[in-house]
Coordinates of C-alpha atoms and ligand atoms in Angstrom, one line a residue:
M1 CA 116.8 133.7 113.8
L2 CA 118.7 132.9 110.6
H3 CA 121.5 130.5 111.3
T4 CA 124.7 130.0 109.3
I5 CA 125.2 126.3 108.7
N6 CA 128.8 125.1 108.5
K7 CA 128.8 121.9 110.5
I8 CA 126.0 119.4 110.5
G9 CA 125.6 116.4 112.9
V10 CA 123.9 113.2 111.9
M11 CA 122.6 110.4 114.1
T12 CA 120.3 107.4 114.2
S13 CA 117.9 107.1 117.1
G14 CA 115.3 104.6 118.4
G15 CA 114.8 101.1 116.8
D16 CA 117.2 100.5 113.9
S17 CA 115.9 99.8 110.4
P18 CA 117.4 98.8 107.1
G19 CA 118.3 102.0 105.1
M20 CA 119.6 103.9 108.1
N21 CA 123.2 103.5 106.9
A22 CA 122.2 104.6 103.4
A23 CA 120.7 107.7 104.9
V24 CA 123.8 108.4 107.0
R25 CA 125.9 108.0 103.8
S26 CA 123.6 110.4 102.0
V27 CA 123.7 113.1 104.7
V28 CA 127.5 112.9 104.9
R29 CA 128.0 113.0 101.1
A30 CA 125.5 115.8 100.6
C31 CA 127.4 117.8 103.2
A32 CA 130.7 117.1 101.4
F33 CA 129.1 118.1 98.1
H34 CA 128.0 121.5 99.6
N35 CA 131.4 122.0 101.3
L36 CA 130.0 121.6 104.8
E37 CA 131.6 119.6 107.6
C38 CA 129.7 116.6 108.9
Y39 CA 129.9 114.9 112.3
G40 CA 128.5 111.5 113.1
I41 CA 126.9 111.4 116.5
Y42 CA 127.1 107.9 118.1
R43 CA 124.2 106.2 120.0
G44 CA 121.6 108.9 119.2
Y45 CA 120.8 111.4 121.9
E46 CA 122.9 109.4 124.4
G47 CA 126.0 110.1 122.4
M48 CA 124.9 113.7 121.9
I49 CA 124.8 114.1 125.7
D50 CA 128.3 112.5 126.0
G51 CA 129.8 114.4 123.1
D52 CA 130.5 111.2 121.3
F53 CA 131.1 112.8 117.9
V54 CA 133.3 111.8 115.0
K55 CA 134.2 113.8 111.9
M56 CA 133.1 112.1 108.7
D57 CA 133.9 112.7 105.1
A58 CA 132.7 111.2 101.9
R59 CA 135.0 108.2 102.3
S60 CA 133.9 107.5 105.9
V61 CA 130.7 106.1 104.5
K62 CA 132.0 103.9 101.8
G63 CA 130.6 100.4 101.6
I64 CA 127.7 100.9 103.9
I65 CA 124.8 101.5 101.5
N66 CA 124.0 97.8 101.5
K67 CA 124.4 97.2 105.2
G68 CA 121.5 96.7 107.7
G69 CA 121.5 98.2 111.2
T70 CA 123.4 101.4 111.8
I71 CA 127.1 102.1 111.9
L72 CA 126.4 105.0 114.2
K73 CA 124.6 102.7 116.7
S74 CA 121.3 103.6 118.1
A75 CA 119.7 104.1 121.5
R76 CA 116.5 105.3 123.3
S77 CA 117.7 108.0 125.7
K78 CA 115.9 108.6 129.0
E79 CA 118.3 111.4 129.9
F80 CA 117.4 113.5 126.8
R81 CA 113.8 113.5 128.0
T82 CA 114.9 115.7 130.9
K83 CA 115.8 119.4 130.7
E84 CA 119.2 118.7 132.3
G85 CA 120.0 116.0 129.7
R86 CA 119.1 118.4 126.8
A87 CA 121.2 121.2 128.4
K88 CA 124.2 118.8 128.4
A89 CA 123.5 117.9 124.8
Y90 CA 123.4 121.6 123.8
E91 CA 126.7 122.3 125.6
Q92 CA 128.4 119.4 123.7
L93 CA 127.0 120.6 120.3
K94 CA 128.2 124.1 121.1
K95 CA 131.7 122.9 122.1
A96 CA 132.0 120.9 118.9
E97 CA 130.6 123.9 116.9
I98 CA 127.9 121.8 115.3
D99 CA 125.3 124.2 113.9
A100 CA 122.4 121.8 113.1
F101 CA 121.6 118.1 113.2
V102 CA 119.7 115.5 111.2
V103 CA 118.0 112.7 113.2
I104 CA 117.1 109.5 111.5
G105 CA 114.5 107.7 113.6
G106 CA 110.8 107.5 114.6
D107 CA 108.3 109.8 116.3
G108 CA 109.9 109.6 119.7
S109 CA 113.2 110.8 118.2
F110 CA 111.4 113.6 116.4
T111 CA 109.6 114.7 119.6
G112 CA 113.0 115.1 121.2
A113 CA 114.3 117.1 118.3
M114 CA 111.3 119.4 118.3
I115 CA 111.6 120.1 122.1
F116 CA 115.3 120.7 121.7
N117 CA 114.6 123.2 118.8
Q118 CA 112.0 125.0 120.9
E119 CA 114.4 125.3 123.9
Y120 CA 117.6 126.3 122.0
D121 CA 116.4 127.5 118.6
F122 CA 118.7 124.9 117.2
P123 CA 118.2 123.9 113.6
V124 CA 117.0 120.2 113.3
M125 CA 115.7 118.0 110.5
G126 CA 114.3 114.5 110.7
I127 CA 114.4 111.4 108.4
P128 CA 111.8 108.7 109.2
G129 CA 113.5 105.4 109.9
T130 CA 111.4 102.5 111.2
I131 CA 110.1 99.3 109.7
D132 CA 106.6 100.0 111.2
N133 CA 105.8 102.8 108.7
D134 CA 103.8 104.4 111.4
I135 CA 104.8 108.0 110.7
F136 CA 102.5 110.7 109.4
G137 CA 103.8 112.8 106.4
T138 CA 105.4 110.0 104.4
T139 CA 104.0 107.0 102.6
H140 CA 107.2 105.1 103.3
T141 CA 109.6 105.1 106.2
L142 CA 113.1 103.8 105.7
G143 CA 113.2 100.0 106.3
Y144 CA 109.6 99.4 105.7
D145 CA 109.9 98.1 102.1
T146 CA 112.9 95.9 103.1
A147 CA 110.9 94.4 106.1
L148 CA 108.0 93.6 103.8
N149 CA 110.3 91.6 101.5
T150 CA 112.0 89.9 104.4
V151 CA 108.7 88.9 106.0
V152 CA 107.1 87.7 102.8
E153 CA 110.1 85.4 102.1
V154 CA 109.8 83.9 105.6
I155 CA 106.1 83.3 105.3
D156 CA 106.6 81.5 102.0
K157 CA 108.9 79.1 103.8
I158 CA 106.4 78.6 106.7
R159 CA 103.8 77.9 104.1
D160 CA 105.8 74.9 103.0
T161 CA 105.3 73.3 106.4
A162 CA 101.7 74.5 106.7
S163 CA 100.7 72.8 103.5
S164 CA 102.8 69.7 104.0
H165 CA 101.1 69.0 107.4
N166 CA 97.6 70.6 106.7
R167 CA 98.2 73.1 109.5
L168 CA 96.9 76.4 110.5
F169 CA 99.7 78.9 111.3
F170 CA 99.3 82.1 113.3
I171 CA 102.3 84.3 112.3
E172 CA 103.0 87.4 114.4
V173 CA 104.7 90.2 112.6
M174 CA 106.0 93.6 114.0
G175 CA 103.9 96.7 114.2
R176 CA 103.5 98.0 117.7
D177 CA 100.5 100.2 117.0
V178 CA 99.9 99.8 113.3
G179 CA 99.1 97.1 110.7
H180 CA 101.0 98.2 107.7
I181 CA 103.4 95.3 107.7
A182 CA 100.7 92.7 108.5
L183 CA 98.3 94.0 105.9
N184 CA 100.8 94.1 103.0
V185 CA 102.6 90.8 103.8
G186 CA 99.2 89.2 104.4
I187 CA 98.2 90.0 100.8
G188 CA 101.7 89.4 99.4
A189 CA 101.9 86.0 101.0
G190 CA 98.3 85.0 100.4
A191 CA 97.1 84.9 104.1
E192 CA 93.7 83.6 105.0
E193 CA 93.1 86.4 107.5
I194 CA 95.0 89.5 108.7
L195 CA 94.5 90.8 112.2
I196 CA 95.6 94.4 112.6
P197 CA 95.1 97.0 115.3
E198 CA 93.1 99.3 113.0
E199 CA 90.3 96.8 112.6
D200 CA 88.8 94.6 115.3
L201 CA 87.8 91.5 113.4
G202 CA 86.5 89.8 116.5
L203 CA 87.0 86.2 117.5
D204 CA 83.7 85.0 116.0
R205 CA 84.4 86.3 112.6
L206 CA 87.9 84.7 112.7
L207 CA 86.3 81.3 113.5
D208 CA 83.7 81.8 110.8
S209 CA 86.4 82.5 108.3
L210 CA 88.4 79.5 109.3
R211 CA 85.3 77.3 109.1
R212 CA 84.5 78.7 105.7
S213 CA 87.9 78.0 104.3
K214 CA 87.8 74.4 105.6
K215 CA 84.5 74.0 103.8
T216 CA 85.8 75.4 100.6
G217 CA 88.5 72.8 100.5
K218 CA 91.5 74.6 102.0
S219 CA 93.7 72.2 103.7
S220 CA 96.1 74.7 105.4
S221 CA 95.8 78.3 106.3
I222 CA 98.0 81.2 107.4
V223 CA 96.7 84.0 109.6
I224 CA 98.9 87.1 110.0
V225 CA 98.7 88.9 113.3
A226 CA 100.2 92.4 113.8
E227 CA 102.0 92.6 117.1
G228 CA 99.7 95.4 118.2
D229 CA 96.4 93.7 117.2
K230 CA 93.6 94.6 119.6
I231 CA 91.5 91.4 119.2
G232 CA 92.1 90.9 122.9
K233 CA 94.3 87.8 122.7
N234 CA 98.0 87.4 122.0
V235 CA 99.0 85.0 119.3
F236 CA 99.5 82.1 121.7
E237 CA 96.0 82.7 123.2
L238 CA 94.6 82.8 119.7
K239 CA 96.1 79.3 119.1
D240 CA 94.5 78.1 122.4
Y241 CA 91.2 79.6 121.4
V242 CA 91.2 77.8 118.1
D243 CA 92.4 74.6 119.7
V244 CA 89.4 74.6 122.0
N245 CA 86.8 75.7 119.4
M246 CA 88.0 74.1 116.2
S247 CA 89.7 70.8 117.1
E248 CA 89.8 69.9 113.4
Y249 CA 92.7 72.3 113.0
E250 CA 96.3 71.5 114.0
V251 CA 97.6 74.9 115.0
R252 CA 101.1 76.3 115.2
V253 CA 102.4 79.7 116.1
S254 CA 105.4 81.6 114.7
V255 CA 106.6 84.9 116.2
L256 CA 109.0 86.4 113.7
G257 CA 110.5 89.0 116.0
H258 CA 113.6 91.1 115.3
M259 CA 114.7 89.2 112.3
Q260 CA 112.3 91.5 110.5
R261 CA 114.4 94.5 111.4
G262 CA 117.7 93.2 110.0
G263 CA 119.3 92.6 106.7
S264 CA 120.5 94.5 103.6
P265 CA 118.1 97.3 102.5
S266 CA 116.1 96.8 99.4
C267 CA 116.8 99.0 96.3
F268 CA 113.7 101.1 97.1
D269 CA 115.0 101.8 100.7
R270 CA 118.5 102.7 99.4
V271 CA 117.1 105.2 96.8
L272 CA 114.6 106.6 99.3
A273 CA 117.4 107.1 101.9
S274 CA 119.6 108.8 99.4
R275 CA 116.9 111.2 98.4
M276 CA 115.9 111.9 101.9
G277 CA 119.5 112.6 103.1
V278 CA 120.0 115.1 100.3
K279 CA 116.7 116.9 101.0
A280 CA 117.5 117.1 104.7
V281 CA 120.9 118.7 104.2
E282 CA 119.7 121.1 101.5
S283 CA 116.7 122.2 103.6
L284 CA 119.0 123.0 106.5
I285 CA 121.2 125.0 104.2
T286 CA 118.3 127.1 103.0
G287 CA 117.4 127.9 106.6
K288 CA 114.6 125.4 107.1
S289 CA 114.3 123.7 110.5
N290 CA 112.0 121.6 112.6
F291 CA 110.7 119.4 109.7
M292 CA 110.6 115.8 108.7
V293 CA 111.6 114.8 105.2
G294 CA 109.0 112.4 103.7
L295 CA 107.8 110.8 100.5
K296 CA 104.5 112.0 99.1
N297 CA 103.4 111.0 95.5
D298 CA 107.0 110.2 94.7
I299 CA 108.1 113.7 95.7
I300 CA 110.4 114.3 98.7
D301 CA 108.6 116.8 100.8
L302 CA 108.7 118.4 104.2
T303 CA 106.2 118.0 107.1
P304 CA 106.5 120.1 110.3
F305 CA 107.6 118.0 113.2
D306 CA 104.6 118.7 115.3
Q307 CA 102.3 117.4 112.5
A308 CA 104.5 114.3 111.9
V309 CA 104.4 113.5 115.6
K310 CA 100.7 114.2 116.2
G311 CA 99.3 112.9 112.9
K312 CA 98.3 109.3 112.4
S313 CA 99.6 107.3 109.5
K314 CA 96.6 105.6 107.9
I315 CA 96.4 102.1 106.5
N316 CA 95.0 101.7 103.0
M317 CA 91.4 100.4 103.6
E318 CA 91.2 99.2 100.0
L319 CA 93.9 96.6 101.0
L320 CA 91.5 95.1 103.6
R321 CA 88.9 94.6 100.9
V322 CA 91.4 93.1 98.5
S323 CA 92.5 90.7 101.2
D324 CA 88.9 89.6 101.8
I325 CA 88.4 88.9 98.1
M326 CA 91.7 87.1 97.7
S327 CA 91.0 84.8 100.6
I328 CA 87.7 83.5 99.3
Ligands
F6P1 O1 111.1 99.2 115.0 C1 109.8 99.2 115.5 C2 109.5 98.0 116.3 O2 110.0 97.0 115.4 C3 108.1 97.6 116.7 O3 107.3 97.0 115.8 C4 108.4 96.8 117.9 O4 107.4 96.8 118.8 C5 109.6 97.4 118.5 O5 110.3 98.0 117.4 C6 110.5 96.5 119.3 O6 111.7 97.2 119.5 P1 112.8 97.0 120.7 O7 112.9 95.5 120.8 O8 114.0 97.7 120.2 O9 112.2 97.6 121.9

């Protein structure tokens, strides 16, 4: 059915990421540009169920392009996963006369939007926002570039201690199921080894590599471990393993945690967010629905939600080879 779009809702959902505010700003201003009303939906699907909406205009989003986190707050809603929760959300949207919504979030948030669209034929559009970059249909998710820069800066600082004390550092970075952050910061910060879920290096190869680097005169080393690495040991167990098997190393562990998700977005993320917000609104206006906006070969394009959700974002295998060569 063709829908007339007069009022668009916008929300952030799932884990926050730098650039979400810039995307909210873009959606709100694109609506103002096209003479549409825009409503901010607080706390993702939780706020949708509660009818926690606020009317926004171009000035409501001033001064937020440079802010990390999300002014609309975020949540992971259990209730929206139920039919009853979605029915409540639909009633609230109808009551507020909202005709469509844009959800900025990850694949869980898109799955919710897709089911909602199927049940109520409600126009929806997604913008990928997560530092993990684990979404099919875009080479970059919002916040990923900022997180890379944040993490590289921190590893540079840890390197000062590693080299001053001739230590081996295991540094755990985020990436629940994927190694995008680990692989890129590993190369960017000159790591000795990079452990990612997509490739099981194995403990023997790790020890071999560390032995080799000692032999070739390296006095300190940094190993980057993606949170979701499948080597079978967490980062503290890795330390224990090396302690037992290579007593010549003094080993330390650093788990970077949520600091990777915060901070002011990079210029790249701000521009990407601005482009994606405009595309999301203009796609809804032209009658499109059930798509995720993404970046492909520097073009902002649409991917159907079911593909975005089912597809796997792939790591660049060439980076693994480059990393091997660089750590000689
Ligand atoms: O934003 C993605 C992510 O950073 C994952 O890498 C990590 O596993 C997860 O979020 C942790 O999020 P939370 O603490 O909000 O559950």
